[in-house]
Coordinates of C-alpha atoms in Angstrom, one line a residue:
Chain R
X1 CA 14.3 14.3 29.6
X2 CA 11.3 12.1 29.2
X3 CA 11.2 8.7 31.4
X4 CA 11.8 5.7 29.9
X5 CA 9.0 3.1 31.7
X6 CA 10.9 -0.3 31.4
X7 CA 9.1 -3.4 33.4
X8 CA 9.3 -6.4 31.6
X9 CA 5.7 -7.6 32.3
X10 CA 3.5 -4.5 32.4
X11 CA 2.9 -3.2 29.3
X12 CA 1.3 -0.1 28.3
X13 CA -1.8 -1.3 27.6
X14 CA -1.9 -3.4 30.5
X15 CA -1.2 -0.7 33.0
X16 CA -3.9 1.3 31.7
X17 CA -6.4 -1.4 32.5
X18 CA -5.0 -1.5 36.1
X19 CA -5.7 1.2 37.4
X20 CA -2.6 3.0 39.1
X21 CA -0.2 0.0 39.5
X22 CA 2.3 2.1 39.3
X23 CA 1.4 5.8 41.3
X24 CA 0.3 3.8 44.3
X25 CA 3.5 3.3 45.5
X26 CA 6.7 4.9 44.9
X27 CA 8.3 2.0 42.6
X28 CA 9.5 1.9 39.2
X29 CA 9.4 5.7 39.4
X30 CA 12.5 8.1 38.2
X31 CA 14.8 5.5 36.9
X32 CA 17.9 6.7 35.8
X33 CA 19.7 6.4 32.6
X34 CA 22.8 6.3 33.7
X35 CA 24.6 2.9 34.3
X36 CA 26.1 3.0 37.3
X37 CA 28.2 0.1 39.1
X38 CA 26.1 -1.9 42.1
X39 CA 28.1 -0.8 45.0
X40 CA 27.0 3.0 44.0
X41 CA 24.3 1.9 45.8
X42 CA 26.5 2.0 49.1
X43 CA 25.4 6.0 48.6
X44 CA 21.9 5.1 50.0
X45 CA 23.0 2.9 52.6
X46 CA 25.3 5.9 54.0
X47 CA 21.7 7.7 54.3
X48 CA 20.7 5.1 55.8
X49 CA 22.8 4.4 57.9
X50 CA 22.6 8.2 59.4
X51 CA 18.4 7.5 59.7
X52 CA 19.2 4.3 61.6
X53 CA 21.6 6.5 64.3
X54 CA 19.1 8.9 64.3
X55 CA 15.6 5.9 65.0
X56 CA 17.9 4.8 67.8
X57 CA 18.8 7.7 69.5
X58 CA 15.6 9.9 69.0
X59 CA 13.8 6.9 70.6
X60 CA 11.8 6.5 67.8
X61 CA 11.7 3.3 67.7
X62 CA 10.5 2.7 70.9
X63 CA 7.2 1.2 71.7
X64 CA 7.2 3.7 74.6
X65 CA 6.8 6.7 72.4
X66 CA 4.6 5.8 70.2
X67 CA 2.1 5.0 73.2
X68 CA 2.6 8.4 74.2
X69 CA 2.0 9.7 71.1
X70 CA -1.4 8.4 70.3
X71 CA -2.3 8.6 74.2
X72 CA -0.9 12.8 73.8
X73 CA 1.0 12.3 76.8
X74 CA 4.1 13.2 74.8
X75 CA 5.1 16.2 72.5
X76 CA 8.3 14.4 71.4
X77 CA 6.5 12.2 68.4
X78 CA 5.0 15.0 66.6
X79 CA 8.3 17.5 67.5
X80 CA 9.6 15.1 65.0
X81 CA 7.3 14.4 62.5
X82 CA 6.5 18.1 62.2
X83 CA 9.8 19.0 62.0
X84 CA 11.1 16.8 59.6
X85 CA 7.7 18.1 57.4
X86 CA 8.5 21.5 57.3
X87 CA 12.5 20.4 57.0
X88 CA 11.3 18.5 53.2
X89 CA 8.9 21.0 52.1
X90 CA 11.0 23.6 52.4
X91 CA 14.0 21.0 50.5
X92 CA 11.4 20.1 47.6
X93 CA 10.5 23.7 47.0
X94 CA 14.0 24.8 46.7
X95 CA 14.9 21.4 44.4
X96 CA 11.5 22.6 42.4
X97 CA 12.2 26.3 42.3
X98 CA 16.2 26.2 41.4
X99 CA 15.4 23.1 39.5
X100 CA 17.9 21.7 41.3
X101 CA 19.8 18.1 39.6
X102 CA 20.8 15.0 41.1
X103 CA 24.9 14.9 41.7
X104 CA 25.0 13.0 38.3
X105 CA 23.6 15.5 36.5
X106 CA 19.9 13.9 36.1
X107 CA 17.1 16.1 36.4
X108 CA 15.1 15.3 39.8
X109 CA 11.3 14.5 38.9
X110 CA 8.2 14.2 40.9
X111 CA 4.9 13.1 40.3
X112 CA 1.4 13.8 42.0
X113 CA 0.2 10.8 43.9
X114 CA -3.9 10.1 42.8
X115 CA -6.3 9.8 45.7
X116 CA -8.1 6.4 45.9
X117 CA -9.8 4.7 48.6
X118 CA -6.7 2.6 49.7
X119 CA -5.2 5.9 50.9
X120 CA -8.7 5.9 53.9
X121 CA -9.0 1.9 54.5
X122 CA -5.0 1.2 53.9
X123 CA -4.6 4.2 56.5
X124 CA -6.6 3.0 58.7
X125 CA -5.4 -0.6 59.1
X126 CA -1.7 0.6 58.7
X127 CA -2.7 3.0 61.9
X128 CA -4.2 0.0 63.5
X129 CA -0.9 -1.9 63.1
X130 CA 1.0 0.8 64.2
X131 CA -0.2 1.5 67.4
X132 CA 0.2 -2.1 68.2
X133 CA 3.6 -2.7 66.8
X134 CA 4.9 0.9 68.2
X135 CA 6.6 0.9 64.6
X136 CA 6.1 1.7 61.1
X137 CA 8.2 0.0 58.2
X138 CA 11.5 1.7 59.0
X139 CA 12.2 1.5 62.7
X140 CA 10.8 -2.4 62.5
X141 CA 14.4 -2.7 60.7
X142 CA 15.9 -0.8 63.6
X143 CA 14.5 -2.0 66.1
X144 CA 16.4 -5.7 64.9
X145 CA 19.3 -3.9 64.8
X146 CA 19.6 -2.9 68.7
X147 CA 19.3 -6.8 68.7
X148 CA 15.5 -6.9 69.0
X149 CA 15.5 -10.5 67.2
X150 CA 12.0 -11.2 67.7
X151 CA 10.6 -8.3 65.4
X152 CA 12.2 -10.4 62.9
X153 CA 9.0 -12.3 63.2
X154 CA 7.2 -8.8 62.2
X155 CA 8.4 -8.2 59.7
X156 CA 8.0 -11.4 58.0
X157 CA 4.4 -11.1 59.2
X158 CA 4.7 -7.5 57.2
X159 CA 5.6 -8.9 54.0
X160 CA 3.2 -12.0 54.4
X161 CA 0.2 -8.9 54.7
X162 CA 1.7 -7.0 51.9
X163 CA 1.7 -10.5 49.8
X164 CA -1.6 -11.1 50.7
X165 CA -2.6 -7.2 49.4
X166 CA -1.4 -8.3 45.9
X167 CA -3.1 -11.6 46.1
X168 CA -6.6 -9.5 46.7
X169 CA -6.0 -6.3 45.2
X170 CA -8.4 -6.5 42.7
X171 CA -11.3 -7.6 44.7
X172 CA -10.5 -4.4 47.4
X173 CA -12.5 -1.2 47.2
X174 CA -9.7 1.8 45.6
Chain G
X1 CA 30.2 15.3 74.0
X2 CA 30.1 11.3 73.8
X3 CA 28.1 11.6 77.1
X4 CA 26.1 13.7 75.5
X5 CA 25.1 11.6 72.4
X6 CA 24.3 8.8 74.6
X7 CA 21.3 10.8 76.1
X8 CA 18.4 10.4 74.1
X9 CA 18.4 13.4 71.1
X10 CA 15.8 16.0 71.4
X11 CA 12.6 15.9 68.6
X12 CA 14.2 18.9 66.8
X13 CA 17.8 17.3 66.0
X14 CA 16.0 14.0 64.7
X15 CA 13.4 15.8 62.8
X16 CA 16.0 17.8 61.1
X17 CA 18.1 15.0 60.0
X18 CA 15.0 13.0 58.9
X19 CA 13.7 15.8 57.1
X20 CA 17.1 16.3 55.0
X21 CA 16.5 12.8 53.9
X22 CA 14.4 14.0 51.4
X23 CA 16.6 16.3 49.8
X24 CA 19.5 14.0 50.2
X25 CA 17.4 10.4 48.3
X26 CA 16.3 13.3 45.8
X27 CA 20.0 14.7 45.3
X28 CA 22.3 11.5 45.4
X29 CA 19.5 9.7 42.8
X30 CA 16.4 11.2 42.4
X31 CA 15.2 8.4 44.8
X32 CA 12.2 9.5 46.7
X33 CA 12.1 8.7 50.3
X34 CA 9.8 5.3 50.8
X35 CA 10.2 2.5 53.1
X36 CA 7.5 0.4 52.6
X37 CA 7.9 -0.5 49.2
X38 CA 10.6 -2.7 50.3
X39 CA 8.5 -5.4 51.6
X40 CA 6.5 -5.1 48.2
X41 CA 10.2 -5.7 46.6
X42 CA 10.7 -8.3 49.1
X43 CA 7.4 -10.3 47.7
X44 CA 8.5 -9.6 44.3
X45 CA 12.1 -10.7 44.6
X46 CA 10.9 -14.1 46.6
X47 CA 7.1 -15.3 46.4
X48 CA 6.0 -13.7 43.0
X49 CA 3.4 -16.3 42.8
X50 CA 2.5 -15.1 39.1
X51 CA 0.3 -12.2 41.2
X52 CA 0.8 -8.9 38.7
X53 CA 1.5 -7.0 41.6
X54 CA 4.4 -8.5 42.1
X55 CA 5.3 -9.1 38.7
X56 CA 7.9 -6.0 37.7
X57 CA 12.0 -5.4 37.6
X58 CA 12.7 -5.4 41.7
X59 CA 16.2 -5.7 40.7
X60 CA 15.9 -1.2 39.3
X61 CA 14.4 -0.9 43.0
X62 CA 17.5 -2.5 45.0
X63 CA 18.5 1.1 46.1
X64 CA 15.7 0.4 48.7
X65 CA 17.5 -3.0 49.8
X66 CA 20.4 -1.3 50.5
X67 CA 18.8 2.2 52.0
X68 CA 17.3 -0.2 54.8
X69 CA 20.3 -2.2 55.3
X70 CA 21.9 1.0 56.5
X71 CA 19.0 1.6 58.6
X72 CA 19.8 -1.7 60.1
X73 CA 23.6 -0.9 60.3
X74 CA 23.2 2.5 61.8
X75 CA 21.0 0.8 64.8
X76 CA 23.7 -1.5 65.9
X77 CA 26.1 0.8 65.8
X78 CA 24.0 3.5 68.2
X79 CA 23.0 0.5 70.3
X80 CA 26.6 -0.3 70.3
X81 CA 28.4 2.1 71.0
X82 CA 26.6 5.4 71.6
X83 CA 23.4 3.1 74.0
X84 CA 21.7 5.6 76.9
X85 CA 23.1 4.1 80.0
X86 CA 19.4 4.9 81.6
X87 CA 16.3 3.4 81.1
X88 CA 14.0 4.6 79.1
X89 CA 12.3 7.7 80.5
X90 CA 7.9 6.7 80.2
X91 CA 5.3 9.3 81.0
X92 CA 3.8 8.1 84.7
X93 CA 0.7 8.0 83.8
X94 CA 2.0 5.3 80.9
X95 CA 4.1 3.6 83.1
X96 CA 1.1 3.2 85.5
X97 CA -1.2 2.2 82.9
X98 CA 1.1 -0.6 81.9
X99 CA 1.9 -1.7 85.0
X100 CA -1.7 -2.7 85.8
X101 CA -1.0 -5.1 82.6
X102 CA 2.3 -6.5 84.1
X103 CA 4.5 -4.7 81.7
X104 CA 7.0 -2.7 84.0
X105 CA 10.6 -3.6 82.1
X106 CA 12.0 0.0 80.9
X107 CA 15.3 -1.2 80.2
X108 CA 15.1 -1.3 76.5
X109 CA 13.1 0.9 74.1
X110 CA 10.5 -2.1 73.5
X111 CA 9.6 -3.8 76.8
X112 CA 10.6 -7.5 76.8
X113 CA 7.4 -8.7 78.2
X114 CA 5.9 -7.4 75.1
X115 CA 8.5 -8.3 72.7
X116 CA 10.7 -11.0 73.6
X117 CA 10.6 -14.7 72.0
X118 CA 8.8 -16.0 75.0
X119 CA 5.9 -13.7 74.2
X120 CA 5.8 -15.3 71.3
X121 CA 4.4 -18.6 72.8
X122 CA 1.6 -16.4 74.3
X123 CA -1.9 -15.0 72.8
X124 CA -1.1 -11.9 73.3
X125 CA 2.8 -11.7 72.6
X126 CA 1.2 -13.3 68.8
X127 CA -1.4 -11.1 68.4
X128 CA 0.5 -8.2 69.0
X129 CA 3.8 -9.4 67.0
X130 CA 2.0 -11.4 64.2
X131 CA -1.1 -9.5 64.0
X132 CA 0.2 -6.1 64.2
X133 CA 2.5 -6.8 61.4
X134 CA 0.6 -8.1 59.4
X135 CA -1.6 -5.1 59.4
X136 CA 1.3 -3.0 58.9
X137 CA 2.4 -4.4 56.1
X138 CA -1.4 -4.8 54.7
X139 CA -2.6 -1.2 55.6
X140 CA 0.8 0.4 53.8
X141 CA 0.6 -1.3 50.7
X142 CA -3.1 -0.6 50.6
X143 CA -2.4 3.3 51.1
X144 CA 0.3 3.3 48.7
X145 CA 2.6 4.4 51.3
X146 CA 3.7 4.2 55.1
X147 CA 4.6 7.4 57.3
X148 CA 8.0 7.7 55.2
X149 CA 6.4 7.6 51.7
X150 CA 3.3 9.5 52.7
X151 CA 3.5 11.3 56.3
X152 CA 7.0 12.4 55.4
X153 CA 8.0 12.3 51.3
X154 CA 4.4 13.0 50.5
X155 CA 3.6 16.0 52.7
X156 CA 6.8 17.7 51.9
X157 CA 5.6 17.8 48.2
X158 CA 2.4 18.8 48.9
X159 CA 0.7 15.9 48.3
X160 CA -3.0 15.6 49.5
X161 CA -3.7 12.5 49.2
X162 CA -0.9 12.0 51.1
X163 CA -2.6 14.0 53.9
X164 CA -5.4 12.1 53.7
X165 CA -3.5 9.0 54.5
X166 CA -1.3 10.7 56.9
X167 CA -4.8 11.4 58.7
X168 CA -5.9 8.0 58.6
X169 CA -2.5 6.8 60.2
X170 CA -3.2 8.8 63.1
X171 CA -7.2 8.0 63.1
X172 CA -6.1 4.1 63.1
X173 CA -3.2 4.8 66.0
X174 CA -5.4 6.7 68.3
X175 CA -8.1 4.1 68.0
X176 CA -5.7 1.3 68.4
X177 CA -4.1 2.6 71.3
X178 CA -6.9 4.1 73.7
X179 CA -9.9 1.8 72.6
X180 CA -8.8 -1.8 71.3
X181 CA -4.8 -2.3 72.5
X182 CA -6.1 -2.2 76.7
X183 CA -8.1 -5.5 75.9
X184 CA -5.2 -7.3 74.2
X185 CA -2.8 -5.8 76.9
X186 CA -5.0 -6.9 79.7
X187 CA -4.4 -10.6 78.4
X188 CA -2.2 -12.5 80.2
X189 CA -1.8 -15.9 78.6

């Protein structure tokens, strides 16, 4: 089953000219074929909804931890990261080796990601925001939902610096 | 065994379950695991601004939207109804560190002198709120990826670029944390 690339603005040619707009980030990729109706979508939220649980009550989200981590004054960070690493790589080999499909019946693809630049400067600065945040993308979301109102404010400063990656992009070292 | 849920889970239990997300995103969709990318959807959806970045279909992406909104659902409920009684167990040497920057509240899992709305009206409570997100949501879309997409989805395909990255997360954390954080911590306006 080949993928069918649909955005309305990029074509082809276009893409080709900028470089990697679409493997430097996990969008636009695998769409399906199927047509299903919006509130199948509720499927992902469930998932979501287990991750959040887990954020809370893992203390991952807590600005606590993640001092720890980066100090190494606690194991707990890395028992996780680790273990939810060797958790998907043993998930993804057995999806690749049985060739296993999605409950629908689609085959499940995946794609190497190409190194660039962004992968060493982006790190960095991500790292740097990390460390003072004590949260990555996911738990900022969390962290609102134990009633944390103020990382609101975060987040909106989150998608401001991801706006302002697109606005430069092209002038940036990749 | 409610008791016991309210105590905070051990790293194997939460690694586990976050490690089956993979396999579960792949399974129910072929969706791969990737948090980030929401706040790229977010610009796209909103402030397009004619940037071609942000110029694609967000609407084929809205599993994402709805992935993080039960995120959000699944931490009020477990701050609802499953929340550790205790406060939050910090390594003493942690705790002592911080307390020589006037940050003793344990109660929560973020400490309110850090991350409260009053702390907003301060230069540090900014810096660390406005500043630090901004450079999250910078650094991820500039690595393609943040610890979901590449520490998490990436590594458990083998990716090494996505090591790479995963590196650099930790390079930038450590630095962050031992070197530049103490001199925003230590001020107090």
């Amino acid at each position: 089953m080949s993928t069918q690339v649909n955005i309305t603005t990029i074509t082809p040619q276009q893409e080709a000219l900028d470089f990697e707009v679409r493997s430097l980030d996990t969008m636009c990729v695998n769409e399906s074929h199927m047509h299903h109706p919006w509130w199948y979508n509720f499927k992902y939220a469930a998932v979501g909804l287990i991750f959040g649980v887990v954020f809370v009550k893992a203390e991952i989200i807590s600005w606590f931890r993640i001092q720890e981590m980066f100090r190494l004054q606690s194991f707990h960070m890395y028992g996780v990261i680790g273990t939810a690493v060797v958790v998907g790589i043993i998930s993804v080999w057995l999806i690749k080796k049985f060739k296993v499909k999605t409950i629908h019946g689609e085959a499940i693809e995946f794609h190497p990601k190409k190194f660039n630049k962004g992968q060493i400067y982006g790190g960095l600065l991500f790292g740097l925001g990390w460390a003072v945040t004590g949260a990555c993308p996911g738990p900022l979301f969390a962290q609102i939902g134990t009633g944390a109102l103020v990382i609101s404010v975060v987040v909106l400063s989150a998608i401001a610096g991801t706006w302002t990656y697109g606005y430069f992009r092209d002038k940036l070292p990749h | 065994m409610i008791e016991m849920l309210k105590q905070p889970w051990p790293w194997y239990v939460a690694g586990a379950i976050i490690g089956l997300i993979v396999p579960a995103l792949l399974l129910l969709g072929n969706k791969h695991f990737g948090i980030s990318a929401n706040l790229r959807h977010a610009c796209a959806a909103c402030f397009p601004s004619n940037i071609k970045f942000f110029k694609y279909d967000w609407k084929k992406e809205i599993w994402n939207f709805f992935f993080v909104g039960g995120i959000f659902a699944g931490a009020i409920i477990a701050a609802q109804l499953l929340a550790n009684p205790d406060p939050v167990v910090v390594h003493p040497e942690l705790a002592a560190e911080l307390k020589s920057y006037g940050i003793t509240d344990n109660s929560n899992l973020l400490p309110a002198e850090l991350f409260s709305l009053q702390s907003l009206f301060s230069i540090r409570g900014l810096i660390m709120l406005v500043g630090g997100g901004f450079l999250v949501g910078f650094g991820a879309r500039y690595a393609g990826g943040c610890t979901s997409g590449h520490a998490i989805m990436g590594l458990s395909d083998l990716q090494w670029p996505s090591l790479v990255a995963t590196i650099m997360f930790m390079v930038g954390g450590f630095a962050m944390a031992n070197f530049i954080l103490p001199s925003i911590l230590k001020l107090t306006i």
